[in-house]
PDB file of C-alpha atoms and ligand atoms in Angstrom:
ATOM      1  CA  MET A 169       0.000   0.000   0.000  1.00 51.00           C
ATOM      2  CA  SER A 170       1.497   3.273  -1.074  1.00 65.00           C
ATOM      3  CA  ASP A 171       1.331   6.481   0.826  1.00 87.00           C
ATOM      4  CA  LEU A 172      -1.820   8.444   0.103  1.00 91.00           C
ATOM      5  CA  ASN A 173       0.158  11.570  -0.730  1.00 93.00           C
ATOM      6  CA  GLU A 174       2.302   9.671  -3.190  1.00 94.00           C
ATOM      7  CA  VAL A 175      -0.737   8.336  -5.053  1.00 94.00           C
ATOM      8  CA  GLY A 176      -2.431  11.747  -4.866  1.00 95.00           C
ATOM      9  CA  ASP A 177       0.542  13.572  -6.323  1.00 95.00           C
ATOM     10  CA  ARG A 178       0.854  11.047  -9.110  1.00 93.00           C
ATOM     11  CA  ASP A 179      -2.829  11.389 -10.007  1.00 93.00           C
ATOM     12  CA  ASN A 180      -2.739  15.211  -9.684  1.00 94.00           C
ATOM     13  CA  TRP A 181      -5.310  15.038  -6.880  1.00 96.00           C
ATOM     14  CA  THR A 182      -8.007  14.079  -9.352  1.00 94.00           C
ATOM     15  CA  CYS A 183     -10.425  11.253  -8.579  1.00 93.00           C
ATOM     16  CA  TRP A 184      -9.966   8.552 -11.190  1.00 90.00           C
ATOM     17  CA  LEU A 185     -13.633   7.535 -11.026  1.00 88.00           C
ATOM     18  CA  CYS A 186     -15.487  10.844 -11.289  1.00 88.00           C
ATOM     19  CA  ASP A 187     -12.633  12.971 -12.747  1.00 89.00           C
ATOM     20  CA  THR A 188     -13.052  15.896 -10.374  1.00 91.00           C
ATOM     21  CA  ALA A 189     -10.594  17.391  -7.891  1.00 95.00           C
ATOM     22  CA  VAL A 190      -9.828  15.789  -4.542  1.00 96.00           C
ATOM     23  CA  ASP A 191      -8.837  18.165  -1.774  1.00 96.00           C
ATOM     24  CA  PRO A 192      -5.629  16.813  -0.194  1.00 94.00           C
ATOM     25  CA  ASP A 193      -6.432  18.685   3.008  1.00 94.00           C
ATOM     26  CA  SER A 194      -9.927  17.299   3.544  1.00 92.00           C
ATOM     27  CA  SER A 195     -10.450  14.596   6.144  1.00 91.00           C
ATOM     28  CA  VAL A 196      -9.960  11.025   5.004  1.00 87.00           C
ATOM     29  CA  ASN A 197     -13.204  10.263   6.845  1.00 89.00           C
ATOM     30  CA  SER A 198     -15.344  12.681   4.835  1.00 91.00           C
ATOM     31  CA  ASP A 199     -17.204  11.557   1.722  1.00 90.00           C
ATOM     32  CA  ARG A 200     -15.202  13.866  -0.518  1.00 92.00           C
ATOM     33  CA  GLY A 201     -11.945  13.104   1.260  1.00 95.00           C
ATOM     34  CA  PRO A 202      -9.058  11.286  -0.425  1.00 95.00           C
ATOM     35  CA  SER A 203      -8.674   7.526  -0.477  1.00 93.00           C
ATOM     36  CA  VAL A 204      -6.561   5.048  -2.388  1.00 92.00           C
ATOM     37  CA  ASP A 205      -8.477   2.690  -4.638  1.00 88.00           C
ATOM     38  CA  SER A 206      -6.430  -0.432  -5.208  1.00 84.00           C
ATOM     39  CA  TYR A 207      -7.419  -3.189  -7.561  1.00 76.00           C
ATOM     40  CA  THR A 208      -5.781  -6.095  -9.290  1.00 75.00           C
ATOM     41  CA  VAL A 209      -5.390  -6.247 -13.032  1.00 71.00           C
ATOM     42  CA  ALA A 210      -4.167  -9.151 -15.117  1.00 67.00           C
ATOM     43  CA  LYS A 211      -0.984  -8.278 -16.961  1.00 70.00           C
ATOM     44  CA  THR A 212      -0.747 -11.639 -18.632  1.00 72.00           C
ATOM     45  CA  LYS A 213      -2.584 -14.885 -18.035  1.00 73.00           C
ATOM     46  CA  LYS A 214      -0.163 -15.745 -15.242  1.00 79.00           C
ATOM     47  CA  SER A 215       0.791 -12.490 -13.624  1.00 79.00           C
ATOM     48  CA  THR A 216      -1.270  -9.795 -12.038  1.00 80.00           C
ATOM     49  CA  THR A 217      -0.367  -6.396 -10.755  1.00 80.00           C
ATOM     50  CA  VAL A 218      -1.982  -4.153  -8.173  1.00 83.00           C
ATOM     51  CA  VAL A 219      -2.824  -0.680  -9.392  1.00 83.00           C
ATOM     52  CA  GLU A 220      -3.425   2.141  -6.956  1.00 90.00           C
ATOM     53  CA  ARG A 221      -5.388   5.214  -7.947  1.00 91.00           C
ATOM     54  CA  LEU A 222      -6.667   8.244  -6.093  1.00 94.00           C
ATOM     55  CA  ALA A 223     -10.433   8.384  -5.505  1.00 92.00           C
ATOM     56  CA  HIS A 224     -12.867  10.258  -3.318  1.00 92.00           C
ATOM     57  CA  ARG A 225     -13.781   8.086  -0.386  1.00 91.00           C
ATOM     58  CA  GLN A 226     -17.407   8.106  -1.511  1.00 88.00           C
ATOM     59  CA  CYS A 227     -16.592   7.138  -5.104  1.00 87.00           C
ATOM     60  CA  ASN A 228     -14.370   4.354  -3.812  1.00 85.00           C
ATOM     61  CA  THR A 229     -17.099   3.042  -1.499  1.00 80.00           C
ATOM     62  CA  MET A 230     -19.769   3.148  -4.205  1.00 74.00           C
ATOM     63  CA  LYS A 231     -17.532   1.130  -6.436  1.00 65.00           C
ATOM     64  CA  GLY A 232     -17.829  -1.912  -4.217  1.00 59.00           C
ATOM     65  CA  LYS A 233     -21.594  -1.956  -4.652  1.00 59.00           C
ATOM     66  CA  ILE A 234     -21.830  -1.351  -8.368  1.00 55.00           C
ATOM     67  CA  ALA A 235     -19.346  -1.271 -11.191  1.00 55.00           C
ATOM     68  CA  PRO A 236     -17.376   1.969 -11.063  1.00 56.00           C
ATOM     69  CA  VAL A 237     -19.420   4.803 -12.418  1.00 65.00           C
ATOM     70  CA  VAL A 238     -17.549   7.025 -14.777  1.00 80.00           C
ATOM     71  CA  PRO A 239     -20.040   9.666 -15.847  1.00 82.00           C
ATOM     72  CA  TRP A 240     -20.212  11.200 -19.285  1.00 87.00           C
ATOM     73  CA  SER A 241     -19.803  14.954 -19.305  1.00 88.00           C
ATOM     74  CA  PRO A 242     -23.169  16.720 -18.998  1.00 85.00           C
ATOM     75  CA  ASP A 243     -21.942  19.236 -21.604  1.00 89.00           C
ATOM     76  CA  LEU A 244     -22.022  16.661 -24.380  1.00 91.00           C
ATOM     77  CA  LEU A 245     -24.983  16.016 -26.613  1.00 90.00           C
ATOM     78  CA  VAL A 246     -24.935  12.241 -26.819  1.00 89.00           C
ATOM     79  CA  VAL A 247     -27.768   9.766 -27.253  1.00 85.00           C
ATOM     80  CA  ASP A 248     -27.643   6.257 -25.755  1.00 83.00           C
ATOM     81  CA  PRO A 249     -24.166   6.615 -24.268  1.00 87.00           C
ATOM     82  CA  SER A 250     -22.746   3.249 -23.224  1.00 88.00           C
ATOM     83  CA  PRO A 251     -21.320   2.753 -19.729  1.00 87.00           C
ATOM     84  CA  ILE A 252     -17.701   3.792 -20.112  1.00 89.00           C
ATOM     85  CA  VAL A 253     -16.171   1.319 -17.676  1.00 86.00           C
ATOM     86  CA  ALA A 254     -17.941  -1.746 -19.061  1.00 86.00           C
ATOM     87  CA  THR A 255     -17.112  -0.814 -22.655  1.00 91.00           C
ATOM     88  CA  VAL A 256     -13.447  -0.222 -21.829  1.00 91.00           C
ATOM     89  CA  GLU A 257     -13.241  -3.569 -20.017  1.00 88.00           C
ATOM     90  CA  ARG A 258     -14.791  -5.436 -22.961  1.00 90.00           C
ATOM     91  CA  LEU A 259     -12.449  -3.795 -25.465  1.00 94.00           C
ATOM     92  CA  LYS A 260      -9.412  -4.552 -23.323  1.00 90.00           C
ATOM     93  CA  ASN A 261     -10.432  -8.204 -23.056  1.00 90.00           C
ATOM     94  CA  LYS A 262     -11.745  -8.861 -26.513  1.00 91.00           C
ATOM     95  CA  GLY A 263     -10.540  -6.086 -28.787  1.00 93.00           C
ATOM     96  CA  GLY A 264     -12.709  -5.082 -31.715  1.00 94.00           C
ATOM     97  CA  ARG A 265     -14.733  -1.913 -31.661  1.00 94.00           C
ATOM     98  CA  GLU A 266     -18.003  -0.807 -30.172  1.00 94.00           C
ATOM     99  CA  ILE A 267     -20.515   1.956 -30.669  1.00 93.00           C
ATOM    100  CA  ILE A 268     -20.155   3.959 -27.481  1.00 93.00           C
ATOM    101  CA  ALA A 269     -22.610   6.767 -28.267  1.00 93.00           C
ATOM    102  CA  ARG A 270     -24.740   8.313 -30.991  1.00 93.00           C
ATOM    103  CA  CYS A 271     -24.803  12.021 -31.732  1.00 94.00           C
ATOM    104  CA  PRO A 272     -27.304  14.109 -33.664  1.00 91.00           C
ATOM    105  CA  ASP A 273     -24.660  15.975 -35.644  1.00 93.00           C
ATOM    106  CA  LEU A 274     -21.011  15.829 -36.555  1.00 95.00           C
ATOM    107  CA  ASP A 275     -19.910  18.661 -34.260  1.00 95.00           C
ATOM    108  CA  ASP A 276     -21.419  16.851 -31.285  1.00 94.00           C
ATOM    109  CA  ALA A 277     -19.730  13.631 -32.340  1.00 96.00           C
ATOM    110  CA  ASN A 278     -16.355  15.380 -32.596  1.00 96.00           C
ATOM    111  CA  ALA A 279     -16.817  17.009 -29.204  1.00 96.00           C
ATOM    112  CA  ALA A 280     -17.789  13.667 -27.647  1.00 95.00           C
ATOM    113  CA  SER A 281     -14.805  11.985 -29.274  1.00 97.00           C
ATOM    114  CA  ASP A 282     -12.345  14.610 -27.965  1.00 96.00           C
ATOM    115  CA  TRP A 283     -13.832  14.446 -24.501  1.00 95.00           C
ATOM    116  CA  LEU A 284     -13.817  10.650 -24.405  1.00 95.00           C
ATOM    117  CA  LEU A 285     -10.189  10.265 -25.525  1.00 96.00           C
ATOM    118  CA  ASP A 286      -9.070  12.871 -22.996  1.00 94.00           C
ATOM    119  CA  ARG A 287     -11.095  11.174 -20.266  1.00 93.00           C
ATOM    120  CA  LEU A 288      -9.729   7.745 -21.116  1.00 93.00           C
ATOM    121  CA  SER A 289      -6.150   9.021 -21.085  1.00 92.00           C
ATOM    122  CA  ARG A 290      -6.642   9.485 -17.351  1.00 89.00           C
ATOM    123  CA  PHE A 291      -9.045   6.638 -16.659  1.00 88.00           C
ATOM    124  CA  ALA A 292      -7.013   3.973 -18.443  1.00 88.00           C
ATOM    125  CA  PRO A 293      -3.562   5.497 -18.982  1.00 86.00           C
ATOM    126  CA  ASP A 294      -2.005   2.149 -19.906  1.00 86.00           C
ATOM    127  CA  THR A 295      -4.275   1.597 -22.877  1.00 91.00           C
ATOM    128  CA  ARG A 296      -4.388   3.642 -26.059  1.00 94.00           C
ATOM    129  CA  PHE A 297      -7.780   4.166 -27.602  1.00 96.00           C
ATOM    130  CA  ALA A 298      -8.959   5.559 -30.910  1.00 97.00           C
ATOM    131  CA  THR A 299     -12.362   6.709 -32.061  1.00 97.00           C
ATOM    132  CA  GLN A 300     -14.158   6.627 -35.379  1.00 97.00           C
ATOM    133  CA  ILE A 301     -17.233   8.579 -36.337  1.00 97.00           C
ATOM    134  CA  ASN A 302     -19.560   6.873 -38.786  1.00 95.00           C
ATOM    135  CA  PRO A 303     -22.654   8.528 -40.216  1.00 94.00           C
ATOM    136  CA  GLY A 304     -25.771   6.379 -40.380  1.00 87.00           C
ATOM    137  CA  GLY A 305     -29.504   6.672 -40.029  1.00 83.00           C
ATOM    138  CA  GLY A 306     -29.447  10.472 -39.869  1.00 88.00           C
ATOM    139  CA  GLN A 307     -27.037  10.549 -36.943  1.00 93.00           C
ATOM    140  CA  TYR A 308     -23.392   9.933 -36.174  1.00 95.00           C
ATOM    141  CA  MET A 309     -22.136   6.874 -34.373  1.00 95.00           C
ATOM    142  CA  LEU A 310     -19.101   7.253 -32.180  1.00 96.00           C
ATOM    143  CA  MET A 311     -17.064   4.056 -32.233  1.00 96.00           C
ATOM    144  CA  LEU A 312     -14.377   3.234 -29.721  1.00 97.00           C
ATOM    145  CA  THR A 313     -11.543   0.853 -30.488  1.00 97.00           C
ATOM    146  CA  LEU A 314      -8.052   0.051 -29.224  1.00 95.00           C
ATOM    147  CA  ASP A 315      -5.370   2.055 -30.976  1.00 91.00           C
TER     148      ASP A 315
HETATM  149 ZN1   ZN B1080     -14.741  10.973  -7.148  1.00 72.80          ZN
END
């Protein structure tokens, strides 16, 4: 278990689940206080590694009850957005590509694509993603794939 300050500094005091700031000076017992979220990931079939990320205590606690919630930005105009965490996990395990959201016009699709790639660079820094925007049925489908 690493020191909380070490993990916080490395993650720029940003919660890896909700992507908002964590106050390093707030109490570790408060809902918005800092905590270290540690989880095991498979590196290969035989070896695993423990990853430690900074999270609000509340976000970390919620995660045990339901899959981690990584919200889409409310500023985006997206229709039927897929759950980000579940989609990322499937792509990491199986590859391929998935429709992650639909947008009414191309500008919205580009904005959603930029936001998503930026978000994923912090959420899953070890994996490189790419997006594709495909028109169809009078809207634009935002596809996510591994780079
Ligand atoms: Zn949070």
